[in-house]
Amino acid sequence: MTTRVADKHNETRNLAHQMEFELALEFARVVEDAAIASAHTMGTGDRERADHVATEAMRTTMDTVPMRGTIVIGEGERDQAPMLYIGEHVGAGWHDGENLPEVDIAVDPLEGTNLCATGAPGAITVLAASEKGGLLNAPDCYMEKIVVGPSCKDAVDLDAPVKENLKAIARRLSRDISDLVVVVLDRPRHEKLIDDIRRAGARIRLITDGDLSAGIAAAVIGTGVHVVMGSGGAPEGVITAAAMRCLNGEILARLVINTPELEARIEKMGIKDKKKIYTAKDLAPGKNLVFAATGVTDGALMKGVRFFGEGTRTSSIVMTRHSGKVRFVESIHLAKRADVKVRFM
Ligand code: VTB
């Protein structure tokens, strides 16, 4: 390698590392601010407003992050979404920050808009980031998914009968099928799946929304969730995959292409194998990955936003793949008052 090429190479590598080291806590600020904004709308019954304020807050804080970011999964195409649309440049580095890392970002400003609007548990604000090309540009369609933790990584198969998968999971977790908890989105399309799980003898937790946070819980011991099954959003599948790569879990997934329009769109996107079963590494291939989420309402891993006289308290999880950190971040955002007091836990 010539010196110049070597310098360029090192520089690119350093920028990639810089991304995990320097941006992880920056991204924590982004999801925290979105969570605080949407938590103010908790229980108002207005899911659009909850989503809108989360998106706005996420966008505003994102622009203070020292990076050259591009949204690869966002609120929609440029003509449908005013903010955080696919292809939008975000971050403070686009004007004169050529030394700042270039990163791709997948966002879900409020995962579980209904949950927030009704004050139900499990709403989160979430994003994943990687070096360029590290997150699949998934189409906005449904995706069949199965999400498991590290012990069950290669024990499941998207095409195996439900009972086989549950048997394999139970074996890996050294317990009976009847001890397992399977999380499934409560939808008519899952009628057969739910029936199959019941017949196999496992327990089910039906959720109204939020298969992304359920997926993260499945990859963490002690949450009481062992597997997530069923179809949900494909973009959220990519964000789940980024989390799985940080937690050593697995997601197996396949796009649900069920209309001619969707078929045409998938073709246009250049996806050749429409039946492909994606793994976490296919969905989030990035070497450097940051995953950040904050609880809006209480969940298995994070508490929801709490407002109190002295300020606001948030619980987040911030993870990086390459540098191998899983951080549970409890933040107090102090009110601007001279007499403010901080309480330990
Ligand atoms: C939502 C949401 C999920 O998928 O249900 C969606 O709650 C599935 O779509 O967390 P439908 O509501 O149309 O059934 C997710 O957004 C993510 O996968």
mmCIF file of N, CA and C and ligand atoms in Angstrom, residues 108 111-115 142 145 185-187 189 207-213 231-237 240, ligand 1:
data_model
loop_
_atom_site.group_PDB
_atom_site.id
_atom_site.type_symbol
_atom_site.label_atom_id
_atom_site.label_comp_id
_atom_site.label_asym_id
_atom_site.label_seq_id
_atom_site.Cartn_x
_atom_site.Cartn_y
_atom_site.Cartn_z
ATOM 1 N N ASP A 108 -36.931 4.809 14.056
ATOM 2 C CA ASP A 108 -38.356 4.640 14.309
ATOM 3 C C ASP A 108 -38.631 5.586 15.477
ATOM 4 N N GLU A 111 -41.859 3.838 18.236
ATOM 5 C CA GLU A 111 -42.308 2.467 17.945
ATOM 6 C C GLU A 111 -43.417 2.158 18.954
ATOM 7 N N GLY A 112 -44.630 1.980 18.420
ATOM 8 C CA GLY A 112 -45.772 1.761 19.306
ATOM 9 C C GLY A 112 -46.517 3.073 19.528
ATOM 10 N N THR A 113 -46.897 3.722 18.436
ATOM 11 C CA THR A 113 -47.621 5.007 18.564
ATOM 12 C C THR A 113 -48.916 4.812 19.361
ATOM 13 N N ASN A 114 -49.607 3.686 19.097
ATOM 14 C CA ASN A 114 -50.854 3.416 19.835
ATOM 15 C C ASN A 114 -50.590 3.225 21.320
ATOM 16 N N LEU A 115 -49.475 2.560 21.609
ATOM 17 C CA LEU A 115 -49.137 2.287 23.014
ATOM 18 C C LEU A 115 -48.967 3.603 23.761
ATOM 19 N N TYR A 142 -44.618 -5.826 5.092
ATOM 20 C CA TYR A 142 -44.549 -6.757 6.217
ATOM 21 C C TYR A 142 -43.371 -7.699 6.052
ATOM 22 N N LYS A 145 -41.163 -12.886 10.852
ATOM 23 C CA LYS A 145 -39.973 -12.826 11.711
ATOM 24 C C LYS A 145 -39.998 -13.904 12.778
ATOM 25 N N LEU A 185 -47.823 -10.437 17.893
ATOM 26 C CA LEU A 185 -48.721 -9.294 17.685
ATOM 27 C C LEU A 185 -50.153 -9.814 17.539
ATOM 28 N N ASP A 186 -51.078 -9.200 18.255
ATOM 29 C CA ASP A 186 -52.467 -9.645 18.249
ATOM 30 C C ASP A 186 -53.149 -9.145 16.967
ATOM 31 N N ARG A 187 -53.082 -9.959 15.934
ATOM 32 C CA ARG A 187 -53.661 -9.594 14.639
ATOM 33 C C ARG A 187 -54.391 -10.801 14.054
ATOM 34 N N ARG A 189 -54.209 -11.908 11.185
ATOM 35 C CA ARG A 189 -53.313 -12.689 10.321
ATOM 36 C C ARG A 189 -52.512 -13.734 11.110
ATOM 37 N N ILE A 207 -49.467 -8.997 22.093
ATOM 38 C CA ILE A 207 -49.242 -7.556 22.250
ATOM 39 C C ILE A 207 -50.006 -6.824 21.150
ATOM 40 N N THR A 208 -50.452 -5.624 21.462
ATOM 41 C CA THR A 208 -51.215 -4.876 20.451
ATOM 42 C C THR A 208 -50.276 -4.207 19.462
ATOM 43 N N ASP A 209 -49.060 -3.886 19.899
ATOM 44 C CA ASP A 209 -48.072 -3.208 19.063
ATOM 45 C C ASP A 209 -46.691 -3.442 19.640
ATOM 46 N N GLY A 210 -45.675 -3.153 18.821
ATOM 47 C CA GLY A 210 -44.316 -3.104 19.351
ATOM 48 C C GLY A 210 -43.550 -4.411 19.346
ATOM 49 N N ASP A 211 -43.411 -5.026 18.161
ATOM 50 C CA ASP A 211 -42.623 -6.274 18.132
ATOM 51 C C ASP A 211 -41.123 -6.009 18.176
ATOM 52 N N LEU A 212 -40.726 -4.750 18.014
ATOM 53 C CA LEU A 212 -39.293 -4.434 18.064
ATOM 54 C C LEU A 212 -38.773 -4.528 19.501
ATOM 55 N N SER A 213 -39.473 -3.883 20.433
ATOM 56 C CA SER A 213 -38.979 -3.965 21.820
ATOM 57 C C SER A 213 -39.124 -5.381 22.359
ATOM 58 N N SER A 231 -45.613 -11.752 11.787
ATOM 59 C CA SER A 231 -45.174 -10.716 10.852
ATOM 60 C C SER A 231 -45.463 -9.323 11.384
ATOM 61 N N GLY A 232 -44.502 -8.447 11.118
ATOM 62 C CA GLY A 232 -44.589 -7.035 11.514
ATOM 63 C C GLY A 232 -43.884 -6.236 10.433
ATOM 64 N N GLY A 233 -43.534 -5.004 10.756
ATOM 65 C CA GLY A 233 -42.909 -4.151 9.748
ATOM 66 C C GLY A 233 -41.497 -4.594 9.388
ATOM 67 N N ALA A 234 -41.163 -4.510 8.082
ATOM 68 C CA ALA A 234 -39.806 -4.858 7.638
ATOM 69 C C ALA A 234 -38.765 -3.830 8.118
ATOM 70 N N PRO A 235 -39.073 -2.527 8.047
ATOM 71 C CA PRO A 235 -38.072 -1.560 8.529
ATOM 72 C C PRO A 235 -37.697 -1.822 9.987
ATOM 73 N N GLU A 236 -38.712 -2.135 10.805
ATOM 74 C CA GLU A 236 -38.433 -2.421 12.221
ATOM 75 C C GLU A 236 -37.609 -3.699 12.353
ATOM 76 N N GLY A 237 -37.773 -4.590 11.354
ATOM 77 C CA GLY A 237 -36.976 -5.819 11.343
ATOM 78 C C GLY A 237 -35.488 -5.510 11.229
ATOM 79 N N THR A 240 -34.343 -4.197 14.549
ATOM 80 C CA THR A 240 -34.230 -5.348 15.461
ATOM 81 C C THR A 240 -32.922 -6.089 15.179
HETATM 82 C C1 VTB B 1 -47.289 -2.565 14.003
HETATM 83 C C2 VTB B 1 -46.359 -2.300 15.191
HETATM 84 C C3 VTB B 1 -45.182 -3.199 15.174
HETATM 85 O O1 VTB B 1 -45.345 -3.604 12.904
HETATM 86 O O2 VTB B 1 -48.247 -3.446 14.419
HETATM 87 C C4 VTB B 1 -46.610 -3.131 12.730
HETATM 88 O O3 VTB B 1 -46.989 -2.356 16.400
HETATM 89 C C5 VTB B 1 -47.426 -4.210 12.105
HETATM 90 O O4 VTB B 1 -48.373 -3.710 11.295
HETATM 91 O O5 VTB B 1 -44.363 -3.011 16.256
HETATM 92 P P1 VTB B 1 -49.974 -3.733 11.498
HETATM 93 O O6 VTB B 1 -50.286 -2.810 12.632
HETATM 94 O O7 VTB B 1 -50.423 -3.225 10.179
HETATM 95 O O8 VTB B 1 -50.470 -5.087 11.768
HETATM 96 C C6 VTB B 1 -44.542 -2.988 13.840
HETATM 97 O O9 VTB B 1 -44.482 -1.654 13.564
HETATM 98 C C7 VTB B 1 -43.083 -3.290 13.792
HETATM 99 O O10 VTB B 1 -42.708 -4.419 13.254
#
